[in-house]
Amino acid sequence: MTTERLERQLEFIVEVDKLKSVYRRSRLINRSRYENDAEHTWHLIMMAMVLSEHSNRKDLDLFRVFRMLLVHDIVEIDAGDTFAYDDAGHLDKFEREDEAAKRIFGLLPEDQAKECYALWREFEDRTTDEAQFAAAVDRLQPMLHNYHTEGSSWKENGVTSDKVLSRNKHVAEGSTTLWDYAEKMIRRAVERGYLEK
Amino acid sequence: MTTERLERQLEFIVEVDKLKSVYRRSRLINRSRYENDAEHTWHLIMMAMVLSEHSNRKDLDLFRVFRMLLVHDIVEIDAGDTFAYDDAGHLDKFEREDEAAKRIFGLLPEDQAKECYALWREFEDRTTDEAQFAAAVDRLQPMLHNYHTEGSSWKENGVTSDKVLSRNKHVAEGSTTLWDYAEKMIRRAVERGYLEK
């Protein structure tokens, strides 16, 4: 073990503190402020732990889901948060985020940089069972936050129920149980006036 | 799978959103504000992933470390953050936190409530290799934050280097490499005037 290796690891750890200052469009459930990416990520890992039994895949590698979630938003330190309903922002999202991934994960020793980059790409590609389940909790969480704040972020951004359904329907790839729940929640949100039809 | 089981899991997930509003004494590295427990926890899991090779135990169960860290501060939703250098606050810390653990984890289905409670107790008891490594990153992180903010929280709270050394020396139980690094950082902090001798 070289000291240089440890120094690089700690430089990365100090750098990613910036994720706590990347704000999202979702509010905390107590509505006091917008949520940041670091606390959002903690919440997703907690959700993955508690909800893993609802995955479509019965022998899910939950440890891999945790590691994917852990790193999945780090690129937003450079690339910023792209709001789920910002179609224009999604056009060049991959390029912006890929450059960010290379810079930030590149602070780590090479073997770890490769591991983190691969985890991030796996999450983005959404082809493995683990990535599909990770994506399912990543989409369910802001819907829960919206529902429990009477649609605060949906209303602020003029989002309608058909947009919510089409943007989030891939929750079902990871968990049909969670998507069934989400569809009911979206219907209730419309009935209660939290979300425009 | 009953709907009631999923409802209990989601009630827990909504409840623990409150962890994002439990503030600690440490500042973010950009000094803009105090850090909250949820983002702190994300940072610790990231540290555990990047630094696990420095554990004293070579075949560490990192997945268990992740799960322990994930739940370790949830009790502070009810019990509040007890500052590391608050000796009086530590006298009844266990009783306050044990009550909180029973209420909050008790929102979950019974099997999951027991699992989370056991993870929290394992972290607190610090007798397993995994708990000792989890505790090591939990103590190293605020020292890093202090060092990189020129001792902001040490200064605000009149903390001296002998207190920092004695409160954090159990980092060595989890990782002698990280404790060696921390000791050097503490010495440099004194030399640079970030920390009182």
PDB file of C-alpha atoms in Angstrom, chain B residues 60-177:
ATOM      1  CA  LEU B  60     -14.191  -7.744   5.590  1.00  0.00           C
ATOM      2  CA  ASP B  61     -17.911  -8.145   4.795  1.00  0.00           C
ATOM      3  CA  LEU B  62     -18.321  -4.749   3.137  1.00  0.00           C
ATOM      4  CA  PHE B  63     -22.012  -5.298   2.371  1.00  0.00           C
ATOM      5  CA  ARG B  64     -22.616  -5.632   6.127  1.00  0.00           C
ATOM      6  CA  VAL B  65     -20.578  -2.451   6.758  1.00  0.00           C
ATOM      7  CA  PHE B  66     -22.793  -0.632   4.230  1.00  0.00           C
ATOM      8  CA  ARG B  67     -26.017  -1.813   5.903  1.00  0.00           C
ATOM      9  CA  MET B  68     -24.740  -0.882   9.347  1.00  0.00           C
ATOM     10  CA  LEU B  69     -23.776   2.621   8.211  1.00  0.00           C
ATOM     11  CA  LEU B  70     -27.054   3.017   6.347  1.00  0.00           C
ATOM     12  CA  VAL B  71     -29.101   2.721   9.568  1.00  0.00           C
ATOM     13  CA  HIS B  72     -26.575   3.880  12.195  1.00  0.00           C
ATOM     14  CA  ASP B  73     -27.813   7.484  12.566  1.00  0.00           C
ATOM     15  CA  ILE B  74     -31.555   6.952  12.063  1.00  0.00           C
ATOM     16  CA  VAL B  75     -32.098   6.987  15.848  1.00  0.00           C
ATOM     17  CA  GLU B  76     -31.067  10.662  15.783  1.00  0.00           C
ATOM     18  CA  ILE B  77     -34.437  11.533  14.212  1.00  0.00           C
ATOM     19  CA  ASP B  78     -35.822  11.233  17.743  1.00  0.00           C
ATOM     20  CA  ALA B  79     -32.706  11.417  19.916  1.00  0.00           C
ATOM     21  CA  GLY B  80     -30.874  14.247  18.107  1.00  0.00           C
ATOM     22  CA  ASP B  81     -27.203  14.405  17.238  1.00  0.00           C
ATOM     23  CA  THR B  82     -24.894  14.001  20.227  1.00  0.00           C
ATOM     24  CA  PHE B  83     -21.706  15.942  19.498  1.00  0.00           C
ATOM     25  CA  ALA B  84     -18.630  13.706  19.770  1.00  0.00           C
ATOM     26  CA  TYR B  85     -17.092  15.995  22.405  1.00  0.00           C
ATOM     27  CA  ASP B  86     -20.265  16.445  24.515  1.00  0.00           C
ATOM     28  CA  ASP B  87     -19.447  14.301  27.580  1.00  0.00           C
ATOM     29  CA  ALA B  88     -22.737  15.069  29.349  1.00  0.00           C
ATOM     30  CA  GLY B  89     -24.763  14.217  26.248  1.00  0.00           C
ATOM     31  CA  HIS B  90     -23.102  10.812  26.112  1.00  0.00           C
ATOM     32  CA  LEU B  91     -24.334   9.826  29.601  1.00  0.00           C
ATOM     33  CA  ASP B  92     -27.903   9.031  28.557  1.00  0.00           C
ATOM     34  CA  LYS B  93     -27.197   8.625  24.834  1.00  0.00           C
ATOM     35  CA  PHE B  94     -27.841   4.902  24.772  1.00  0.00           C
ATOM     36  CA  GLU B  95     -31.233   5.090  26.508  1.00  0.00           C
ATOM     37  CA  ARG B  96     -32.459   7.913  24.255  1.00  0.00           C
ATOM     38  CA  GLU B  97     -31.273   6.161  21.121  1.00  0.00           C
ATOM     39  CA  ASP B  98     -32.543   2.721  22.110  1.00  0.00           C
ATOM     40  CA  GLU B  99     -36.054   4.113  22.530  1.00  0.00           C
ATOM     41  CA  ALA B 100     -35.778   5.829  19.145  1.00  0.00           C
ATOM     42  CA  ALA B 101     -34.547   2.637  17.471  1.00  0.00           C
ATOM     43  CA  LYS B 102     -37.539   0.719  18.812  1.00  0.00           C
ATOM     44  CA  ARG B 103     -40.028   3.311  17.578  1.00  0.00           C
ATOM     45  CA  ILE B 104     -38.552   4.018  14.148  1.00  0.00           C
ATOM     46  CA  PHE B 105     -37.410   0.530  13.111  1.00  0.00           C
ATOM     47  CA  GLY B 106     -40.699  -0.707  14.622  1.00  0.00           C
ATOM     48  CA  LEU B 107     -42.551   0.950  11.739  1.00  0.00           C
ATOM     49  CA  LEU B 108     -41.182  -1.813   9.486  1.00  0.00           C
ATOM     50  CA  PRO B 109     -42.525  -5.381   9.219  1.00  0.00           C
ATOM     51  CA  GLU B 110     -41.201  -7.324  12.221  1.00  0.00           C
ATOM     52  CA  ASP B 111     -38.433  -9.272  10.420  1.00  0.00           C
ATOM     53  CA  GLN B 112     -36.996  -6.073   8.948  1.00  0.00           C
ATOM     54  CA  ALA B 113     -37.381  -4.166  12.219  1.00  0.00           C
ATOM     55  CA  LYS B 114     -35.300  -6.845  13.956  1.00  0.00           C
ATOM     56  CA  GLU B 115     -32.661  -6.790  11.216  1.00  0.00           C
ATOM     57  CA  CYS B 116     -32.277  -2.990  11.393  1.00  0.00           C
ATOM     58  CA  TYR B 117     -32.228  -2.961  15.192  1.00  0.00           C
ATOM     59  CA  ALA B 118     -29.532  -5.675  15.180  1.00  0.00           C
ATOM     60  CA  LEU B 119     -27.441  -3.705  12.669  1.00  0.00           C
ATOM     61  CA  TRP B 120     -27.726  -0.576  14.809  1.00  0.00           C
ATOM     62  CA  ARG B 121     -26.709  -2.478  17.971  1.00  0.00           C
ATOM     63  CA  GLU B 122     -23.802  -4.110  16.192  1.00  0.00           C
ATOM     64  CA  PHE B 123     -22.579  -0.651  15.137  1.00  0.00           C
ATOM     65  CA  GLU B 124     -22.970   0.701  18.681  1.00  0.00           C
ATOM     66  CA  ASP B 125     -21.330  -2.316  20.373  1.00  0.00           C
ATOM     67  CA  ARG B 126     -18.260  -2.099  18.112  1.00  0.00           C
ATOM     68  CA  THR B 127     -17.158  -5.668  18.785  1.00  0.00           C
ATOM     69  CA  THR B 128     -17.206  -7.102  15.243  1.00  0.00           C
ATOM     70  CA  ASP B 129     -14.609  -6.287  12.573  1.00  0.00           C
ATOM     71  CA  GLU B 130     -17.346  -4.762  10.412  1.00  0.00           C
ATOM     72  CA  ALA B 131     -18.572  -2.476  13.217  1.00  0.00           C
ATOM     73  CA  GLN B 132     -14.998  -1.415  13.996  1.00  0.00           C
ATOM     74  CA  PHE B 133     -14.367  -0.479  10.381  1.00  0.00           C
ATOM     75  CA  ALA B 134     -17.720   1.331  10.120  1.00  0.00           C
ATOM     76  CA  ALA B 135     -16.836   3.269  13.284  1.00  0.00           C
ATOM     77  CA  ALA B 136     -13.415   4.117  11.835  1.00  0.00           C
ATOM     78  CA  VAL B 137     -14.875   5.876   8.796  1.00  0.00           C
ATOM     79  CA  ASP B 138     -17.543   7.520  10.987  1.00  0.00           C
ATOM     80  CA  ARG B 139     -14.772   9.098  13.089  1.00  0.00           C
ATOM     81  CA  LEU B 140     -12.381   9.858  10.217  1.00  0.00           C
ATOM     82  CA  GLN B 141     -14.978  11.795   8.190  1.00  0.00           C
ATOM     83  CA  PRO B 142     -15.541  14.708  10.625  1.00  0.00           C
ATOM     84  CA  MET B 143     -11.768  14.999  11.150  1.00  0.00           C
ATOM     85  CA  LEU B 144     -11.331  15.325   7.372  1.00  0.00           C
ATOM     86  CA  HIS B 145     -14.094  17.948   7.289  1.00  0.00           C
ATOM     87  CA  ASN B 146     -12.460  19.855  10.112  1.00  0.00           C
ATOM     88  CA  TYR B 147      -9.028  19.705   8.543  1.00  0.00           C
ATOM     89  CA  HIS B 148     -10.330  20.910   5.173  1.00  0.00           C
ATOM     90  CA  THR B 149     -12.261  23.799   6.750  1.00  0.00           C
ATOM     91  CA  GLU B 150      -9.277  24.962   8.827  1.00  0.00           C
ATOM     92  CA  GLY B 151     -10.806  23.468  11.975  1.00  0.00           C
ATOM     93  CA  SER B 152     -14.201  25.183  11.758  1.00  0.00           C
ATOM     94  CA  SER B 153     -16.101  22.889  14.095  1.00  0.00           C
ATOM     95  CA  TRP B 154     -13.117  22.312  16.411  1.00  0.00           C
ATOM     96  CA  LYS B 155     -12.764  26.073  16.838  1.00  0.00           C
ATOM     97  CA  GLU B 156     -16.502  26.756  17.245  1.00  0.00           C
ATOM     98  CA  ASN B 157     -16.611  24.212  20.053  1.00  0.00           C
ATOM     99  CA  GLY B 158     -13.231  24.855  21.728  1.00  0.00           C
ATOM    100  CA  VAL B 159     -11.997  21.321  21.081  1.00  0.00           C
ATOM    101  CA  THR B 160      -8.304  20.578  21.767  1.00  0.00           C
ATOM    102  CA  SER B 161      -5.972  18.045  20.143  1.00  0.00           C
ATOM    103  CA  ASP B 162      -5.858  15.732  23.181  1.00  0.00           C
ATOM    104  CA  LYS B 163      -9.666  15.480  23.044  1.00  0.00           C
ATOM    105  CA  VAL B 164      -9.557  14.714  19.318  1.00  0.00           C
ATOM    106  CA  LEU B 165      -6.932  12.025  19.880  1.00  0.00           C
ATOM    107  CA  SER B 166      -8.719  10.368  22.794  1.00  0.00           C
ATOM    108  CA  ARG B 167     -12.229  10.510  21.280  1.00  0.00           C
ATOM    109  CA  ASN B 168     -11.116   9.080  17.948  1.00  0.00           C
ATOM    110  CA  LYS B 169      -8.316   6.667  18.777  1.00  0.00           C
ATOM    111  CA  HIS B 170     -10.617   3.675  18.242  1.00  0.00           C
ATOM    112  CA  VAL B 171     -10.226   4.343  14.497  1.00  0.00           C
ATOM    113  CA  ALA B 172      -7.162   2.075  14.957  1.00  0.00           C
ATOM    114  CA  GLU B 173      -9.394  -0.883  15.919  1.00  0.00           C
ATOM    115  CA  GLY B 174     -10.838  -0.765  12.400  1.00  0.00           C
ATOM    116  CA  SER B 175      -7.780   0.436  10.510  1.00  0.00           C
ATOM    117  CA  THR B 176      -4.277   1.190  11.784  1.00  0.00           C
ATOM    118  CA  THR B 177      -3.496   2.717   8.359  1.00  0.00           C
TER     119      THR B 177
END
